Coordinates of C-alpha atoms and ligand atoms in Angstrom, one line a residue:
X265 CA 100.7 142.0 91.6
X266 CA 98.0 140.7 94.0
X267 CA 94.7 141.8 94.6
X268 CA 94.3 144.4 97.0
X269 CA 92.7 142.7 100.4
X270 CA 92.1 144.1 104.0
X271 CA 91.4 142.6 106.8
X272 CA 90.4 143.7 110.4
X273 CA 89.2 142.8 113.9
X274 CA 86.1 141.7 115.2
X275 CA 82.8 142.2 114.0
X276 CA 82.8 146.0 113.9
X277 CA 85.6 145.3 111.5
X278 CA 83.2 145.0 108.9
X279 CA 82.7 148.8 109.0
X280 CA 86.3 149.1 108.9
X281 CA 87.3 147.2 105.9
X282 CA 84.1 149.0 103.6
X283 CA 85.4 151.6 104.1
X284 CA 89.0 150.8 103.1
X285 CA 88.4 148.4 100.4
X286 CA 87.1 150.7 97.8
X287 CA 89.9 153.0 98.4
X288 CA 92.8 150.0 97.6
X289 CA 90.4 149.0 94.8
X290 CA 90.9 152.6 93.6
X291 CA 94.5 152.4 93.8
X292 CA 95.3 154.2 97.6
X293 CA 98.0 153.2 99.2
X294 CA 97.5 150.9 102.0
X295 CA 98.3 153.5 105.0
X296 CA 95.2 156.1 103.5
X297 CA 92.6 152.8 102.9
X298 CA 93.8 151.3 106.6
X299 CA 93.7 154.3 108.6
X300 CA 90.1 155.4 106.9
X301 CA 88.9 152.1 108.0
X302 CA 90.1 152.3 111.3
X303 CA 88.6 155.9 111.6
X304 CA 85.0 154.7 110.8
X305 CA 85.2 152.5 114.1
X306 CA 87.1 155.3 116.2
X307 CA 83.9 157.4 115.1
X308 CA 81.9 155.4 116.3
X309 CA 79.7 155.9 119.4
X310 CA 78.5 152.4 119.6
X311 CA 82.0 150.6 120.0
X312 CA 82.5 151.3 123.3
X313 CA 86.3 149.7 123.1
X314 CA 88.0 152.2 120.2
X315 CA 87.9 156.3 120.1
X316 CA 84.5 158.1 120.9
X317 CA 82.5 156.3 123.3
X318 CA 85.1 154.0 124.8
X319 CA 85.0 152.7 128.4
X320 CA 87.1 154.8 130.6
X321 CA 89.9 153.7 132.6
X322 CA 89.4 153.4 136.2
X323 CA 89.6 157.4 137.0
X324 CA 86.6 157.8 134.6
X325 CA 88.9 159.2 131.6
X326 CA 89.2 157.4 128.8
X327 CA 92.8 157.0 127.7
X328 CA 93.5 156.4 123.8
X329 CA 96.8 154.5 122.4
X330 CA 96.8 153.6 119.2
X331 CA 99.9 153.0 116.2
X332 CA 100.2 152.7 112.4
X333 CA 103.1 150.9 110.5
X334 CA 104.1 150.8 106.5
X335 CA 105.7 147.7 105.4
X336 CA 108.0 149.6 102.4
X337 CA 110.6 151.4 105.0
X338 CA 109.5 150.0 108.0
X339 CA 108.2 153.8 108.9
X340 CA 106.2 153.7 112.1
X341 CA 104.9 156.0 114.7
X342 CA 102.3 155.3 118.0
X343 CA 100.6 157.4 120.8
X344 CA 99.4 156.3 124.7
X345 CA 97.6 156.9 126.9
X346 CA 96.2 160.2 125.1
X347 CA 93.1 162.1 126.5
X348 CA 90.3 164.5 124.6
X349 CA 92.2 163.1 120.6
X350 CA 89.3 161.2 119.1
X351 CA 91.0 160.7 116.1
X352 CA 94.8 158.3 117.7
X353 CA 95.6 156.7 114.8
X354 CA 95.5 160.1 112.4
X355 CA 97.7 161.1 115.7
X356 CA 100.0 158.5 115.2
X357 CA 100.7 158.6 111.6
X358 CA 101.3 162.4 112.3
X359 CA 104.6 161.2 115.1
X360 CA 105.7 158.7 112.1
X361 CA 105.6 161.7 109.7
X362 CA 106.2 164.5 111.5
X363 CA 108.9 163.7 114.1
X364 CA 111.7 161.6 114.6
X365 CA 110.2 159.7 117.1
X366 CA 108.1 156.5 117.2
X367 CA 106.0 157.2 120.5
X368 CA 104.4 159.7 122.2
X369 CA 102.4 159.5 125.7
X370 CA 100.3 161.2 127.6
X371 CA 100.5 164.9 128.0
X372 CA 103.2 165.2 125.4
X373 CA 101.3 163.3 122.5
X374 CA 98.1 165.1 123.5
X375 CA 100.4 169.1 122.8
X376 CA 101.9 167.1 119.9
X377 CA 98.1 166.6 118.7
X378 CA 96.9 170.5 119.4
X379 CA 99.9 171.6 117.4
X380 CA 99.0 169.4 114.7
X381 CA 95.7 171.3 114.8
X382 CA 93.6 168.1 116.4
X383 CA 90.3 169.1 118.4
X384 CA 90.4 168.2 122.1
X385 CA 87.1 166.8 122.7
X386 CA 85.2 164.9 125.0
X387 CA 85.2 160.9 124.4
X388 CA 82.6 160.2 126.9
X389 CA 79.4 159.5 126.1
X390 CA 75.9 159.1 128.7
X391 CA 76.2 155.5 127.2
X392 CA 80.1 154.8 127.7
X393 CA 79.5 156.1 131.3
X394 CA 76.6 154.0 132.4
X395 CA 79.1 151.0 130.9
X396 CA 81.4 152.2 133.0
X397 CA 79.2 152.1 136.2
X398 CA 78.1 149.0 135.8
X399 CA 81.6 147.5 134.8
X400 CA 82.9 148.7 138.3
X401 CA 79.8 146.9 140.0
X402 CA 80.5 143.9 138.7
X403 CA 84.2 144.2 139.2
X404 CA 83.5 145.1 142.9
X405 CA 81.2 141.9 142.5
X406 CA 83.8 140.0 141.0
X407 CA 86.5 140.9 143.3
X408 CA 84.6 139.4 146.8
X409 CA 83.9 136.6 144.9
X410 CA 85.8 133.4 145.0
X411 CA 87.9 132.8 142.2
X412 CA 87.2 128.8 140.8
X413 CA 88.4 127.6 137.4
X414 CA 86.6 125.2 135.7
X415 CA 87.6 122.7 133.9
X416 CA 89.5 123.9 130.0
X417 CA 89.4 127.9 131.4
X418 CA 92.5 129.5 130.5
X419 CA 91.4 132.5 132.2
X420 CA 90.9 133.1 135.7
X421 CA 86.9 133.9 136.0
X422 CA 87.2 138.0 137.3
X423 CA 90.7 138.6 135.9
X424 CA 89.4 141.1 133.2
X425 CA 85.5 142.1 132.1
X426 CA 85.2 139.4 130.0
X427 CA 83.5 142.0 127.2
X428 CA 86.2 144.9 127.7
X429 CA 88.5 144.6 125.3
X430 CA 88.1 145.0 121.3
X431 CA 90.8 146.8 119.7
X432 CA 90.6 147.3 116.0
X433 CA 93.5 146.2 114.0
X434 CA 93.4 146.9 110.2
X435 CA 96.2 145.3 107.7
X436 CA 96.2 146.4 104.3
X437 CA 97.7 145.2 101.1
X438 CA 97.2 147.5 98.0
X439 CA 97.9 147.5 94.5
X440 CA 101.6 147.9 94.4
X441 CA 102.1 145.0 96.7
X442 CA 102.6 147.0 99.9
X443 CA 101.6 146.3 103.1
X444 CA 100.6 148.8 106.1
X445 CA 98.5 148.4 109.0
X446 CA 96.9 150.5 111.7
X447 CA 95.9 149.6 115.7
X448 CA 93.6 151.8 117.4
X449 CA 92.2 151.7 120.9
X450 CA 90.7 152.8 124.3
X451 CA 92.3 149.4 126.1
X452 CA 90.9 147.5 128.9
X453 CA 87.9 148.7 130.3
X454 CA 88.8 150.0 133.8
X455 CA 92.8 150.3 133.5
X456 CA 94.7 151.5 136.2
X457 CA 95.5 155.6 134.5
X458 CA 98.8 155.5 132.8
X459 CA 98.6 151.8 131.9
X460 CA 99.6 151.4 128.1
X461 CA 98.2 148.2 126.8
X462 CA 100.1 146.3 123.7
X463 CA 98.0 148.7 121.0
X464 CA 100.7 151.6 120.5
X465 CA 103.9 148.8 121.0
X466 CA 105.8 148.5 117.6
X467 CA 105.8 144.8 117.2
X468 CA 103.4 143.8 120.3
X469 CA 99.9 145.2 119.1
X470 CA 101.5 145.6 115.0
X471 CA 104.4 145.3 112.9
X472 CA 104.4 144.9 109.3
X473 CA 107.6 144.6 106.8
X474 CA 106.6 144.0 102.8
X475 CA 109.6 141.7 102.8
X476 CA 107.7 139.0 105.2
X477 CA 104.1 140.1 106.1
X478 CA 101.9 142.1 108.5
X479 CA 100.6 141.3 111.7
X480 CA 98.3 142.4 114.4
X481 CA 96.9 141.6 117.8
X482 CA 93.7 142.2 120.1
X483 CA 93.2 141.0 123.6
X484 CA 94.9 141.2 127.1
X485 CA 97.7 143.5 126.3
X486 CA 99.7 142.2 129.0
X487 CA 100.2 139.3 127.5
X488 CA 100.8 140.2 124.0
X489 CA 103.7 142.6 125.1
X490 CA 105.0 139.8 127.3
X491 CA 105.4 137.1 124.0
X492 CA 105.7 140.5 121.3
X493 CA 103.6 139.0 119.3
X494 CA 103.0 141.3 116.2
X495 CA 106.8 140.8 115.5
X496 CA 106.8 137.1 116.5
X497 CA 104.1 136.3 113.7
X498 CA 105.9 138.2 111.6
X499 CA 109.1 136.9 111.7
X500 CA 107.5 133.2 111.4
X501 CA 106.0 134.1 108.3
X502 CA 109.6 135.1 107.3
X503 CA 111.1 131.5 108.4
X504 CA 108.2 130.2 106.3
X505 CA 105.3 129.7 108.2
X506 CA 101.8 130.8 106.2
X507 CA 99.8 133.0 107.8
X508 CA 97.5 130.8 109.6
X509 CA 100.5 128.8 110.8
X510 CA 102.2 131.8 112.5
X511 CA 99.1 133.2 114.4
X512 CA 98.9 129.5 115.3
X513 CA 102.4 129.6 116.7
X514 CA 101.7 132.6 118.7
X515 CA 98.6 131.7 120.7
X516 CA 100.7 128.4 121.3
X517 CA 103.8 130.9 122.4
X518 CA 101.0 132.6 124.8
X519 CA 99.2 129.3 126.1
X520 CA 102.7 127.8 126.8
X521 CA 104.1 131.4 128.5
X522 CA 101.3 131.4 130.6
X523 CA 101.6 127.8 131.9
X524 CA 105.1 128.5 132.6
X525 CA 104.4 131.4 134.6
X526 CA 101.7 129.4 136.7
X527 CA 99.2 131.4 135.2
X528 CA 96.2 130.8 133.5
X529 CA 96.0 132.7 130.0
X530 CA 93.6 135.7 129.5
X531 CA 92.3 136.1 125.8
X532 CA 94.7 137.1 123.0
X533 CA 93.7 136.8 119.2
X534 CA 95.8 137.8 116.4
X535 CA 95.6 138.3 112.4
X536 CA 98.2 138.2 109.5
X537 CA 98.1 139.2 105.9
X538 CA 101.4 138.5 103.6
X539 CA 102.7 140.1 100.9
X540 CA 100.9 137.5 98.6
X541 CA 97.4 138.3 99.8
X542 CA 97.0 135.0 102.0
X543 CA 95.7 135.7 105.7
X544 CA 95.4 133.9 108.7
X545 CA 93.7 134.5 112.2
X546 CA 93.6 132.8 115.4
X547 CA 92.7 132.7 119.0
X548 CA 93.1 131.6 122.5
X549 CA 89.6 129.0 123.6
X550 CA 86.5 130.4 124.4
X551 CA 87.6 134.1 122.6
X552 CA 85.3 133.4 119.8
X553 CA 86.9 136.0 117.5
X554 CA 85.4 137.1 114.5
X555 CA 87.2 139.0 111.7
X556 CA 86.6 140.9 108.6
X557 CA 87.8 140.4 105.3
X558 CA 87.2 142.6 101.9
X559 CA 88.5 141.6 98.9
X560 CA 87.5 141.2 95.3
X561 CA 84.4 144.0 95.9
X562 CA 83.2 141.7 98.7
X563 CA 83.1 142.3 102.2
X564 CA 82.5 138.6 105.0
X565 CA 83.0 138.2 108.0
X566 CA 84.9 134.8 108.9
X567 CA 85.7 133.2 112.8
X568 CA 89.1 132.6 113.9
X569 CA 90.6 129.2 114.9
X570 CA 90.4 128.9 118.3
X571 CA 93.1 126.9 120.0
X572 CA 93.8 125.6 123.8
X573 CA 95.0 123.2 126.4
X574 CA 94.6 119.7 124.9
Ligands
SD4_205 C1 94.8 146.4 125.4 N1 94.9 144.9 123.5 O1 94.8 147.6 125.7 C2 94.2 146.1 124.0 C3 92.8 145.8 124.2 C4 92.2 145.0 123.1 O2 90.7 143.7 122.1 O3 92.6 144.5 122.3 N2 91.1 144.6 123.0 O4 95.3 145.5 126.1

């Protein structure tokens, strides 16, 4: 059997994988250690992109979506668009387990949560709301603006808030060789209400089978749906590919998507784990995404490969 390893997004990943490590050390199964992890972040009052303290959309309300996926039976289960449920990805584990269904939005996933005896709470904080006034200066800004691209930018300069978007995806891999991961999120900074980003999406934002690997994405949800790229990674992996090689493929599928839709790409970044405890990460130029990996007691944090128009 492998070592148990996690891995997850961005910096405040770090946080994430403490916490789960220990638990896959002591023998947890993947699912527990992964959604722990993923809490510590959604607790967090300082990451203004996951749970408490995230940026709301452009109403003022922060909206939640989040989904978590075993790699044994392919169980899954995810939530949108969800107001006042701090804790998404408990919520989602609770559709996988406790219904028949895979996803739940809005109003219905938030009655879902109140009968499953989740608080309603507020999200907002004094902090998340001043980042929210100043995001809608500087879109306002932005938006009478002329748009130029320089030379190299994949993304149109104004398209997003170039700081809005950090979702935190943990994949696990415990002791008996099974994989699960979790996604959890408040989306883009600013979304138009009712918007679902590629967080809750089976196979877009996650998808993880033991019998070819685990996969996960942050970014411009738009254009992870558009290429599905959770499942995409993880079906390379299946044809062969390691796990560096099929996030590799991926941003290449979004670059080359993008191009052929005459549109410049916004940022994507994905991670994979397989069953044999290698991983992989990469990104679209000028992301600069980091990504946190525990195994063997030991918790770094390492940079994605970041890959663009040649
Ligand atoms: C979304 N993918 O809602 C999410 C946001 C995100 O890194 O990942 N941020 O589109």
């Amino acid at each position: 059997m492998p070592d148990p390893l996690v891995i997850a997004t961005w910096k405040f990943g770090e946080k994430a994988v403490a916490t789960a490590l220990p638990m896959l050390q002591a023998g947890k199964p993947a699912l527990d250690a992964a959604l722990a992890g993923a809490q510590t972040v959604e607790d967090d009052p300082e990451v203004d992109s996951v749970g408490f303290g995230g940026i709301p959309n452009a109403q003022g309300v922060v909206q939640l979506d989040a989904c978590v996926m075993e790699g044994k039976r392919l169980d899954c289960g995810g939530v949108a668009g969800v107001e006042h449920v701090k804790h998404v990805a408990a919520l989602a584990r609770r559709v996988m387990e406790k219904t028949d269904h895979v996803l739940l939005v809005g109003l219905g996933a938030q009655q879902f949560a109140v009968q499953q005896g989740f608080p309603l709470e507020p999200l907002v904080t004094p902090e998340s709301l001043r980042k929210w006034d100043e995001a809608r200066k500087k879109q306002k800004a932005r938006s009478s603006a002329p748009m130029k691209r320089r030379k190299g930018d994949l993304v149109p300069p104004g398209t997003f808030p170039s700081d809005s978007h950090d979702t935190v995806t943990v994949l696990a891999l415990d002791r008996s060789g099974s994989l699960a991961g979790v996604c959890t999120t408040s989306g883009l900074a600013l979304k138009l209400p009712g918007r679902v980003g590629d967080s809750p999406l089976i196979g877009s934002g996650l998808y993880v089978d033991d019998t070819a690997g685990a996969a996960g994405a942050t970014g411009v949800g738009e254009e992870i749906i558009r290429i599905h790229a959770s499942a995409f990674i993880v079906e390379a992996m299946r044809a062969g590919k390691s796990p560096q090689e099929a996030c590799e493929a991926a941003v290449q599928l979004a670059i080359a998507v993008a191009l052929r839709r005459g549109k410049h790409l916004a940022r994507v970044a994905f991670l994979a784990l397989d069953p044999k405890g290698r991983f992989g990460a990469a990104c679209t130029k000028g992301t600069a995404f980091p990504f946190a990996v525990g195994r063997k007691g030991k918790v770094e944090l390492l940079e994605a490969k970041e890959l663009g128009l040649e």
